[in-house]
mmCIF file of C-alpha atoms in Angstrom:
data_model
loop_
_atom_site.group_PDB
_atom_site.id
_atom_site.type_symbol
_atom_site.label_atom_id
_atom_site.label_comp_id
_atom_site.label_asym_id
_atom_site.label_seq_id
_atom_site.Cartn_x
_atom_site.Cartn_y
_atom_site.Cartn_z
ATOM 1 C CA MET Z 1 4.685 -7.043 8.074
ATOM 2 C CA GLN Z 2 1.544 -7.250 10.125
ATOM 3 C CA PRO Z 3 0.850 -10.597 11.822
ATOM 4 C CA PRO Z 4 -2.097 -12.656 10.580
ATOM 5 C CA PHE Z 5 -5.287 -12.637 12.585
ATOM 6 C CA ALA Z 6 -4.845 -15.142 15.383
ATOM 7 C CA ARG Z 7 -8.317 -16.558 15.965
ATOM 8 C CA SER Z 8 -8.719 -19.989 14.343
ATOM 9 C CA ARG Z 9 -11.979 -21.162 12.791
ATOM 10 C CA THR Z 10 -13.565 -24.433 11.711
ATOM 11 C CA VAL Z 11 -13.203 -25.103 7.977
ATOM 12 C CA LEU Z 12 -16.428 -25.896 6.114
ATOM 13 C CA SER Z 13 -17.019 -27.700 2.787
ATOM 14 C CA ALA Z 14 -15.822 -26.702 -0.704
ATOM 15 C CA ALA Z 15 -17.317 -25.566 -4.057
ATOM 16 C CA ALA Z 16 -17.161 -22.508 -6.263
ATOM 17 C CA VAL Z 17 -18.890 -19.664 -8.069
ATOM 18 C CA LEU Z 18 -17.467 -16.338 -9.374
ATOM 19 C CA ALA Z 19 -13.777 -15.558 -9.154
ATOM 20 C CA LEU Z 20 -12.611 -12.677 -7.017
ATOM 21 C CA ALA Z 21 -11.189 -11.872 -3.375
ATOM 22 C CA ALA Z 22 -9.597 -9.792 -0.605
ATOM 23 C CA THR Z 23 -8.364 -10.125 2.915
ATOM 24 C CA LEU Z 24 -7.951 -8.834 6.405
ATOM 25 C CA ALA Z 25 -8.171 -9.255 10.058
ATOM 26 C CA ALA Z 26 -8.369 -6.163 12.118
ATOM 27 C CA CYS Z 27 -7.504 -5.295 15.634
ATOM 28 C CA GLY Z 28 -6.534 -1.968 17.163
ATOM 29 C CA GLY Z 29 -7.870 1.172 18.702
ATOM 30 C CA SER Z 30 -7.974 4.821 17.930
ATOM 31 C CA GLY Z 31 -7.741 7.874 20.036
ATOM 32 C CA GLY Z 32 -9.339 11.238 19.658
ATOM 33 C CA ASP Z 33 -9.665 14.754 20.955
ATOM 34 C CA LYS Z 34 -12.434 16.161 23.087
ATOM 35 C CA SER Z 35 -14.092 18.603 20.710
ATOM 36 C CA THR Z 36 -17.818 17.983 20.426
ATOM 37 C CA ALA Z 37 -20.559 18.552 17.894
ATOM 38 C CA GLN Z 38 -24.184 17.622 17.429
ATOM 39 C CA ALA Z 39 -25.347 15.174 14.859
ATOM 40 C CA ALA Z 40 -26.871 16.634 11.722
ATOM 41 C CA PRO Z 41 -29.936 18.759 12.406
ATOM 42 C CA PRO Z 42 -33.287 17.987 10.846
ATOM 43 C CA ALA Z 43 -34.087 18.589 7.227
ATOM 44 C CA GLY Z 44 -33.403 21.932 5.656
ATOM 45 C CA SER Z 45 -29.986 22.357 7.237
ATOM 46 C CA ALA Z 46 -26.715 22.898 5.828
ATOM 47 C CA ALA Z 47 -25.868 -16.740 -5.485
ATOM 48 C CA ALA Z 48 -23.656 -17.370 -6.447
ATOM 49 C CA GLY Z 49 -22.595 -15.313 -9.483
ATOM 50 C CA ALA Z 50 -21.517 -16.584 -12.855
ATOM 51 C CA ALA Z 51 -18.044 -18.069 -13.096
ATOM 52 C CA GLY Z 52 -15.346 -15.813 -14.424
ATOM 53 C CA GLY Z 53 -12.443 -13.551 -13.558
ATOM 54 C CA ALA Z 54 -14.184 -10.228 -13.139
ATOM 55 C CA SER Z 55 -13.250 -7.834 -10.384
ATOM 56 C CA PRO Z 56 -15.753 -7.050 -7.594
ATOM 57 C CA GLY Z 57 -16.517 -3.750 -9.280
ATOM 58 C CA GLY Z 58 -17.548 -5.667 -12.376
ATOM 59 C CA ALA Z 59 -20.344 -7.585 -10.652
ATOM 60 C CA ALA Z 60 -23.925 -7.101 -11.810
ATOM 61 C CA ALA Z 61 -25.047 -3.589 -10.986
ATOM 62 C CA SER Z 62 -28.403 -2.429 -9.710
ATOM 63 C CA ALA Z 63 -27.391 1.163 -9.007
ATOM 64 C CA ALA Z 64 -24.902 3.543 -10.564
ATOM 65 C CA PRO Z 65 -22.509 5.912 -8.762
ATOM 66 C CA SER Z 66 -24.290 9.043 -7.702
ATOM 67 C CA GLY Z 67 -22.413 12.306 -7.927
ATOM 68 C CA SER Z 68 -25.700 13.985 -8.888
ATOM 69 C CA PRO Z 69 -28.421 12.544 -6.614
ATOM 70 C CA SER Z 70 -31.838 11.625 -7.897
ATOM 71 C CA GLY Z 71 -35.003 13.267 -6.643
ATOM 72 C CA ASP Z 72 -37.765 11.309 -4.896
ATOM 73 C CA SER Z 73 -39.182 12.620 -1.640
ATOM 74 C CA SER Z 74 -40.934 9.321 -0.896
ATOM 75 C CA LYS Z 75 -37.553 7.640 -0.534
ATOM 76 C CA VAL Z 76 -35.983 10.094 1.940
ATOM 77 C CA SER Z 77 -36.083 9.874 5.724
ATOM 78 C CA MET Z 78 -35.326 13.161 7.451
ATOM 79 C CA PRO Z 79 -33.881 13.129 11.005
ATOM 80 C CA THR Z 80 -36.493 12.520 13.670
ATOM 81 C CA GLY Z 81 -34.325 13.680 16.590
ATOM 82 C CA PRO Z 82 -33.496 14.396 19.265
ATOM 83 C CA ALA Z 83 -29.962 15.134 18.077
ATOM 84 C CA THR Z 84 -27.189 13.154 19.769
ATOM 85 C CA GLN Z 85 -24.060 14.852 21.103
ATOM 86 C CA LEU Z 86 -21.049 13.578 19.150
ATOM 87 C CA THR Z 87 -17.386 13.870 20.111
ATOM 88 C CA LYS Z 88 -14.669 14.117 17.460
ATOM 89 C CA ALA Z 89 -12.517 10.993 17.546
ATOM 90 C CA ARG Z 90 -10.045 12.002 14.840
ATOM 91 C CA ASP Z 91 -9.602 13.971 11.650
ATOM 92 C CA THR Z 92 -9.146 12.436 8.217
ATOM 93 C CA ALA Z 93 -8.369 13.981 4.854
ATOM 94 C CA ALA Z 94 -12.051 13.380 4.055
ATOM 95 C CA GLY Z 95 -13.439 14.986 7.203
ATOM 96 C CA PRO Z 96 -13.746 14.111 10.900
ATOM 97 C CA ILE Z 97 -14.823 10.811 12.395
ATOM 98 C CA MET Z 98 -17.196 11.446 15.285
ATOM 99 C CA MET Z 99 -18.238 9.133 18.091
ATOM 100 C CA THR Z 100 -20.795 8.646 20.828
ATOM 101 C CA THR Z 101 -21.705 6.107 23.484
ATOM 102 C CA LEU Z 102 -25.091 4.726 22.516
ATOM 103 C CA ALA Z 103 -27.448 3.412 25.192
ATOM 104 C CA GLY Z 104 -29.795 1.154 23.265
ATOM 105 C CA LYS Z 105 -33.426 1.505 24.276
ATOM 106 C CA LYS Z 106 -34.495 -1.799 22.738
ATOM 107 C CA SER Z 107 -31.511 -3.922 23.745
ATOM 108 C CA GLY Z 108 -30.371 -2.354 27.000
ATOM 109 C CA VAL Z 109 -26.808 -2.510 25.607
ATOM 110 C CA THR Z 110 -24.481 0.500 25.857
ATOM 111 C CA GLY Z 111 -21.477 0.729 23.546
ATOM 112 C CA LYS Z 112 -19.370 3.037 21.407
ATOM 113 C CA VAL Z 113 -20.357 3.987 17.875
ATOM 114 C CA TRP Z 114 -18.281 5.994 15.389
ATOM 115 C CA ILE Z 115 -19.840 8.004 12.550
ATOM 116 C CA TRP Z 116 -18.380 9.537 9.404
ATOM 117 C CA LEU Z 117 -20.368 11.867 7.164
ATOM 118 C CA PRO Z 118 -19.122 12.357 3.600
ATOM 119 C CA PRO Z 119 -18.325 15.985 2.710
ATOM 120 C CA GLU Z 120 -21.352 16.016 0.399
ATOM 121 C CA TYR Z 121 -23.645 15.575 3.391
ATOM 122 C CA ASN Z 122 -22.960 19.126 4.594
ATOM 123 C CA ASP Z 123 -22.830 20.636 1.117
ATOM 124 C CA PRO Z 124 -25.776 23.097 0.824
ATOM 125 C CA LYS Z 125 -26.614 21.537 -2.546
ATOM 126 C CA TYR Z 126 -27.432 18.306 -0.711
ATOM 127 C CA ALA Z 127 -29.345 19.888 2.189
ATOM 128 C CA ASN Z 128 -32.521 17.927 1.441
ATOM 129 C CA TYR Z 129 -30.934 14.691 0.255
ATOM 130 C CA GLY Z 130 -31.018 11.343 1.999
ATOM 131 C CA PHE Z 131 -27.760 9.356 1.950
ATOM 132 C CA PRO Z 132 -27.020 5.621 1.819
ATOM 133 C CA VAL Z 133 -25.747 4.084 5.048
ATOM 134 C CA LEU Z 134 -22.849 1.610 5.307
ATOM 135 C CA THR Z 135 -22.260 -0.129 8.658
ATOM 136 C CA LEU Z 136 -18.714 -1.437 9.135
ATOM 137 C CA TYR Z 137 -17.768 -4.259 11.525
ATOM 138 C CA ALA Z 138 -14.168 -4.780 12.605
ATOM 139 C CA GLY Z 139 -12.144 -7.946 12.974
ATOM 140 C CA GLY Z 140 -11.080 -9.254 16.346
ATOM 141 C CA GLN Z 141 -12.915 -8.583 19.564
ATOM 142 C CA SER Z 142 -13.740 -4.953 18.691
ATOM 143 C CA ASN Z 143 -14.230 -3.904 22.282
ATOM 144 C CA GLY Z 144 -13.915 -0.112 22.481
ATOM 145 C CA TYR Z 145 -12.373 0.175 19.014
ATOM 146 C CA ASN Z 146 -13.156 -0.325 15.351
ATOM 147 C CA THR Z 147 -10.303 -0.558 12.854
ATOM 148 C CA TRP Z 148 -12.388 1.140 10.162
ATOM 149 C CA THR Z 149 -11.846 4.337 12.164
ATOM 150 C CA ASP Z 150 -8.045 4.460 11.959
ATOM 151 C CA ASP Z 151 -5.296 4.680 9.341
ATOM 152 C CA GLN Z 152 -5.080 0.911 8.898
ATOM 153 C CA LEU Z 153 -8.276 0.953 6.832
ATOM 154 C CA PRO Z 154 -8.738 4.461 5.413
ATOM 155 C CA ILE Z 155 -12.106 3.717 3.855
ATOM 156 C CA GLN Z 156 -13.404 7.258 4.335
ATOM 157 C CA VAL Z 157 -10.641 8.813 2.242
ATOM 158 C CA GLU Z 158 -10.977 6.059 -0.369
ATOM 159 C CA ASP Z 159 -14.709 6.650 -0.607
ATOM 160 C CA GLU Z 160 -14.341 10.376 -1.172
ATOM 161 C CA ASP Z 161 -11.692 9.785 -3.850
ATOM 162 C CA LEU Z 162 -14.043 7.393 -5.646
ATOM 163 C CA VAL Z 163 -16.954 9.835 -5.335
ATOM 164 C CA LYS Z 164 -14.874 12.455 -7.122
ATOM 165 C CA GLN Z 165 -14.169 9.923 -9.879
ATOM 166 C CA GLY Z 166 -17.870 9.112 -10.202
ATOM 167 C CA LYS Z 167 -17.301 5.503 -9.133
ATOM 168 C CA ALA Z 168 -18.888 5.367 -5.669
ATOM 169 C CA HIS Z 169 -21.699 6.796 -3.600
ATOM 170 C CA PRO Z 170 -20.898 9.123 -0.704
ATOM 171 C CA PHE Z 171 -21.873 6.791 2.159
ATOM 172 C CA ILE Z 172 -22.702 7.666 5.745
ATOM 173 C CA MET Z 173 -20.418 5.230 7.583
ATOM 174 C CA VAL Z 174 -21.409 3.749 10.951
ATOM 175 C CA MET Z 175 -18.794 1.819 12.934
ATOM 176 C CA PRO Z 176 -20.027 0.128 16.139
ATOM 177 C CA VAL Z 177 -18.123 -1.999 18.636
ATOM 178 C CA GLN Z 178 -19.095 -5.670 18.637
ATOM 179 C CA ASN Z 179 -18.320 -6.799 22.181
ATOM 180 C CA LEU Z 180 -18.466 -5.304 25.656
ATOM 181 C CA VAL Z 181 -15.289 -6.874 27.081
ATOM 182 C CA ALA Z 182 -11.912 -7.718 25.561
ATOM 183 C CA ASP Z 183 -11.929 -11.380 26.618
ATOM 184 C CA GLU Z 184 -12.125 -13.539 23.487
ATOM 185 C CA LYS Z 185 -13.963 -16.209 25.482
ATOM 186 C CA GLN Z 186 -16.834 -13.794 26.075
ATOM 187 C CA THR Z 187 -17.559 -12.861 22.491
ATOM 188 C CA LEU Z 188 -21.227 -12.135 21.783
ATOM 189 C CA ASP Z 189 -21.236 -13.210 18.109
ATOM 190 C CA CYS Z 190 -23.319 -10.143 17.164
ATOM 191 C CA SER Z 191 -26.282 -12.052 18.570
ATOM 192 C CA ASP Z 192 -28.856 -12.186 21.350
ATOM 193 C CA ILE Z 193 -27.356 -15.144 23.197
ATOM 194 C CA PRO Z 194 -29.705 -16.295 25.975
ATOM 195 C CA GLY Z 195 -28.661 -14.817 29.304
ATOM 196 C CA GLN Z 196 -26.189 -12.371 27.705
ATOM 197 C CA PRO Z 197 -26.403 -8.712 26.584
ATOM 198 C CA LYS Z 198 -28.591 -8.417 23.495
ATOM 199 C CA MET Z 199 -25.882 -7.431 21.056
ATOM 200 C CA GLY Z 200 -27.900 -8.594 18.058
ATOM 201 C CA THR Z 201 -30.764 -6.267 18.948
ATOM 202 C CA TRP Z 202 -28.354 -3.403 19.645
ATOM 203 C CA MET Z 203 -26.820 -3.791 16.188
ATOM 204 C CA SER Z 204 -29.968 -4.481 14.187
ATOM 205 C CA GLN Z 205 -32.413 -2.143 15.953
ATOM 206 C CA ASP Z 206 -30.780 0.443 18.207
ATOM 207 C CA ILE Z 207 -28.017 1.477 15.803
ATOM 208 C CA PRO Z 208 -30.330 1.983 12.777
ATOM 209 C CA ASP Z 209 -32.743 3.867 15.067
ATOM 210 C CA PHE Z 210 -29.875 6.126 16.177
ATOM 211 C CA VAL Z 211 -28.849 6.773 12.572
ATOM 212 C CA ARG Z 212 -32.387 7.592 11.458
ATOM 213 C CA ALA Z 213 -32.882 9.926 14.438
ATOM 214 C CA ASN Z 214 -29.777 11.943 13.602
ATOM 215 C CA PHE Z 215 -29.120 11.833 9.872
ATOM 216 C CA ARG Z 216 -30.792 12.189 6.484
ATOM 217 C CA THR Z 217 -31.039 8.648 5.157
ATOM 218 C CA LEU Z 218 -33.012 6.565 2.681
ATOM 219 C CA LYS Z 219 -36.235 4.954 3.888
ATOM 220 C CA SER Z 220 -35.788 1.803 1.856
ATOM 221 C CA ARG Z 221 -33.386 -1.029 2.638
ATOM 222 C CA ASP Z 222 -32.038 -0.304 -0.846
ATOM 223 C CA GLY Z 223 -29.894 2.389 0.773
ATOM 224 C CA TRP Z 224 -28.560 0.303 3.680
ATOM 225 C CA GLY Z 225 -25.505 -1.980 3.491
ATOM 226 C CA LEU Z 226 -23.010 -3.829 5.681
ATOM 227 C CA MET Z 227 -19.345 -4.753 5.438
ATOM 228 C CA GLY Z 228 -16.945 -6.472 7.823
ATOM 229 C CA ALA Z 229 -13.686 -8.382 7.933
ATOM 230 C CA SER Z 230 -12.956 -11.667 9.710
ATOM 231 C CA THR Z 231 -15.183 -11.530 12.805
ATOM 232 C CA GLY Z 232 -16.871 -8.554 11.167
ATOM 233 C CA ALA Z 233 -17.539 -10.690 8.084
ATOM 234 C CA PHE Z 234 -19.465 -13.138 10.254
ATOM 235 C CA CYS Z 235 -21.516 -10.240 11.620
ATOM 236 C CA SER Z 236 -22.275 -8.692 8.221
ATOM 237 C CA ALA Z 237 -23.316 -12.012 6.657
ATOM 238 C CA LYS Z 238 -25.542 -12.879 9.615
ATOM 239 C CA MET Z 239 -27.157 -9.454 9.895
ATOM 240 C CA VAL Z 240 -28.065 -9.100 6.220
ATOM 241 C CA MET Z 241 -29.768 -12.509 6.140
ATOM 242 C CA GLN Z 242 -31.566 -12.049 9.455
ATOM 243 C CA HIS Z 243 -32.729 -8.510 8.674
ATOM 244 C CA PRO Z 244 -33.418 -8.195 4.937
ATOM 245 C CA ASP Z 245 -36.109 -5.660 5.810
ATOM 246 C CA ILE Z 246 -33.328 -3.297 6.957
ATOM 247 C CA TYR Z 247 -30.341 -4.206 4.753
ATOM 248 C CA LYS Z 248 -30.076 -5.060 1.068
ATOM 249 C CA ALA Z 249 -26.381 -5.862 0.571
ATOM 250 C CA ALA Z 250 -23.300 -6.966 2.504
ATOM 251 C CA VAL Z 251 -19.609 -7.648 1.945
ATOM 252 C CA PRO Z 252 -18.224 -10.342 4.290
ATOM 253 C CA ILE Z 253 -14.433 -10.238 3.901
ATOM 254 C CA ASP Z 254 -12.299 -13.267 4.816
ATOM 255 C CA GLY Z 255 -15.042 -14.563 7.044
ATOM 256 C CA TYR Z 256 -16.025 -17.621 9.042
ATOM 257 C CA PHE Z 257 -19.669 -18.606 9.352
ATOM 258 C CA ASN Z 258 -20.074 -20.799 12.440
ATOM 259 C CA PRO Z 259 -20.986 -19.141 15.798
ATOM 260 C CA ASP Z 260 -18.427 -20.291 18.356
ATOM 261 C CA SER Z 261 -18.897 -18.218 21.508
ATOM 262 C CA SER Z 262 -18.658 -20.232 24.717
ATOM 263 C CA PHE Z 263 -21.905 -18.557 25.760
ATOM 264 C CA TRP Z 264 -23.861 -20.742 23.317
ATOM 265 C CA LYS Z 265 -23.324 -23.795 25.554
ATOM 266 C CA GLY Z 266 -26.705 -25.256 26.378
ATOM 267 C CA HIS Z 267 -28.400 -23.169 23.647
ATOM 268 C CA GLU Z 268 -27.732 -25.132 20.467
ATOM 269 C CA ALA Z 269 -31.019 -24.271 18.778
ATOM 270 C CA ASP Z 270 -30.364 -20.561 19.326
ATOM 271 C CA ARG Z 271 -26.793 -20.954 18.075
ATOM 272 C CA LEU Z 272 -27.940 -22.565 14.839
ATOM 273 C CA ALA Z 273 -30.567 -19.848 14.372
ATOM 274 C CA ASN Z 274 -27.702 -17.330 14.389
ATOM 275 C CA SER Z 275 -25.368 -19.320 12.144
ATOM 276 C CA PRO Z 276 -24.613 -17.868 8.679
ATOM 277 C CA ASP Z 277 -23.627 -21.410 7.682
ATOM 278 C CA VAL Z 278 -27.214 -22.522 8.322
ATOM 279 C CA LEU Z 279 -28.921 -19.330 7.198
ATOM 280 C CA VAL Z 280 -27.261 -19.261 3.770
ATOM 281 C CA SER Z 281 -29.139 -22.353 2.570
ATOM 282 C CA GLN Z 282 -32.385 -21.872 4.526
ATOM 283 C CA SER Z 283 -32.861 -18.108 4.426
ATOM 284 C CA LYS Z 284 -35.502 -16.576 2.188
ATOM 285 C CA ALA Z 285 -33.698 -13.221 2.323
ATOM 286 C CA ASP Z 286 -33.634 -11.390 -1.008
ATOM 287 C CA VAL Z 287 -30.173 -9.918 -0.493
ATOM 288 C CA ARG Z 288 -26.872 -9.602 -2.349
ATOM 289 C CA MET Z 289 -23.452 -10.376 -0.923
ATOM 290 C CA LEU Z 290 -19.841 -10.254 -2.051
ATOM 291 C CA ALA Z 291 -17.834 -12.865 -0.124
ATOM 292 C CA THR Z 292 -14.046 -12.701 -0.342
ATOM 293 C CA ALA Z 293 -11.123 -14.952 0.499
ATOM 294 C CA GLY Z 294 -7.342 -14.649 0.315
ATOM 295 C CA GLY Z 295 -5.804 -16.786 -2.408
ATOM 296 C CA ALA Z 296 -2.716 -17.543 -0.311
ATOM 297 C CA THR Z 297 -4.817 -19.075 2.479
ATOM 298 C CA PRO Z 298 -6.161 -22.414 1.142
ATOM 299 C CA ASP Z 299 -8.260 -23.224 4.219
ATOM 300 C CA GLU Z 300 -9.968 -19.864 3.986
ATOM 301 C CA VAL Z 301 -10.608 -20.323 0.270
ATOM 302 C CA ARG Z 302 -12.209 -23.742 0.864
ATOM 303 C CA LEU Z 303 -14.318 -22.378 3.726
ATOM 304 C CA VAL Z 304 -15.637 -19.352 1.852
ATOM 305 C CA LYS Z 305 -16.215 -21.184 -1.437
ATOM 306 C CA GLY Z 306 -18.076 -23.909 0.412
ATOM 307 C CA TRP Z 307 -20.293 -21.349 2.083
ATOM 308 C CA VAL Z 308 -20.976 -19.466 -1.146
ATOM 309 C CA ALA Z 309 -21.967 -22.709 -2.870
ATOM 310 C CA LYS Z 310 -24.710 -23.260 -0.286
ATOM 311 C CA ALA Z 311 -26.541 -20.058 -1.190
ATOM 312 C CA ALA Z 312 -30.145 -20.619 -2.193
ATOM 313 C CA PRO Z 313 -32.347 -18.134 -4.064
ATOM 314 C CA PRO Z 314 -33.359 -15.430 -3.551
ATOM 315 C CA THR Z 315 -30.049 -14.903 -1.691
ATOM 316 C CA LYS Z 316 -27.283 -14.185 -4.226
ATOM 317 C CA ILE Z 317 -23.562 -14.224 -3.448
ATOM 318 C CA ASP Z 318 -20.641 -13.166 -5.615
ATOM 319 C CA TYR Z 319 -17.223 -14.600 -4.714
ATOM 320 C CA TYR Z 320 -13.873 -12.859 -5.066
ATOM 321 C CA GLU Z 321 -10.485 -14.438 -4.432
ATOM 322 C CA GLN Z 322 -7.596 -12.018 -4.036
ATOM 323 C CA PRO Z 323 -4.506 -13.368 -5.799
ATOM 324 C CA GLY Z 324 -1.844 -13.946 -3.143
ATOM 325 C CA GLY Z 325 -4.132 -12.547 -0.476
ATOM 326 C CA LYS Z 326 -3.557 -13.365 3.178
ATOM 327 C CA HIS Z 327 -5.575 -12.763 6.340
ATOM 328 C CA LEU Z 328 -3.883 -9.412 6.939
ATOM 329 C CA THR Z 329 -5.197 -5.913 7.467
ATOM 330 C CA SER Z 330 -2.698 -4.628 4.915
ATOM 331 C CA HIS Z 331 -4.069 -7.001 2.262
ATOM 332 C CA PHE Z 332 -7.649 -6.016 2.921
ATOM 333 C CA LYS Z 333 -6.742 -2.347 2.588
ATOM 334 C CA LYS Z 334 -6.057 -2.994 -1.086
ATOM 335 C CA MET Z 335 -9.612 -4.241 -1.514
ATOM 336 C CA ILE Z 336 -11.395 -1.150 -0.196
ATOM 337 C CA PRO Z 337 -11.915 0.531 -3.605
ATOM 338 C CA ASP Z 338 -13.371 -2.600 -5.235
ATOM 339 C CA THR Z 339 -15.714 -3.294 -2.330
ATOM 340 C CA LEU Z 340 -17.005 0.289 -2.370
ATOM 341 C CA VAL Z 341 -17.644 0.069 -6.107
ATOM 342 C CA TRP Z 342 -19.529 -3.215 -5.613
ATOM 343 C CA LEU Z 343 -21.635 -1.698 -2.829
ATOM 344 C CA THR Z 344 -22.355 1.316 -5.025
ATOM 345 C CA GLN Z 345 -23.570 -0.981 -7.792
ATOM 346 C CA ASN Z 346 -25.900 -2.757 -5.377
ATOM 347 C CA LEU Z 347 -27.246 0.122 -3.249
ATOM 348 C CA ASP Z 348 -29.104 3.332 -4.053
ATOM 349 C CA GLY Z 349 -27.247 6.632 -3.916
ATOM 350 C CA PRO Z 350 -28.183 10.041 -2.444
ATOM 351 C CA THR Z 351 -31.760 11.006 -3.199
ATOM 352 C CA ALA Z 352 -33.521 14.347 -2.944
ATOM 353 C CA GLY Z 353 -36.408 14.893 -0.548
#
């Protein structure tokens, strides 16, 4: 059995909303070979929800699965270039995961980013289609690794299986590191902490810019989502509320919501401005979230339910509690299909340009 995620968090208040859940904490690395490839060439080339016991996939839908993309050129963003050199990190049954080291022009931060393109992306039938983008944040320190890139969380294979069943969109998946060193005391909280590397700008500006430069995407935020577990849940919840112009939906899994980096010392106002616990009741972000907790972890359940209960319109949050769920990577793995279905229901699918 995998050990639970070690990092402790402050428990918040309690309350309730829907009824759902899932779990995880993720730490680990992944290797890869040295074969290289360029990113996709430019166009033309090959609020709480209502109470109940529904599954995440049963939440209110705003978009249906898209095996046959719609056609609307005004919604598609073709690659602007220049194309980035990508190195293959590993193969999966659903195609290779590529990687690059991104030097952010706006943030000055340099870090690793992994990319997975669904098989449909390179299908000639989809040559002029823009695809929805899902950014995935790992648990733990995520310095030089992202657990969404290895066999612990095979989300790429799960997505392709669901696409074939007509239950999920084929997502472009983007998996960035979250910290520049492995020391837990030097975590950057996915934020621009005064005097520290601008990780918040790297994530919210440089990474989307990189994706738009290299891949066929959707112009609207309706095709951009986030998901993360544990520490990654904090990041996804924060990012979607701070940048509703970029992202429409997020799935924070087994999260905490209070920034706790030691670097915030002496910068309390900035810390609170980057706190999902504060943002959830004060934000005017018109976004959707699915927040999950493991049913076998009472403190986590109280924390997440309390946070969900603070949501104020137009922010809407569904809550899912996984029966018997614990803060384990293996438990979160079971939730991947439901979270992809929920994201599909709340984000636009591939669209023709």
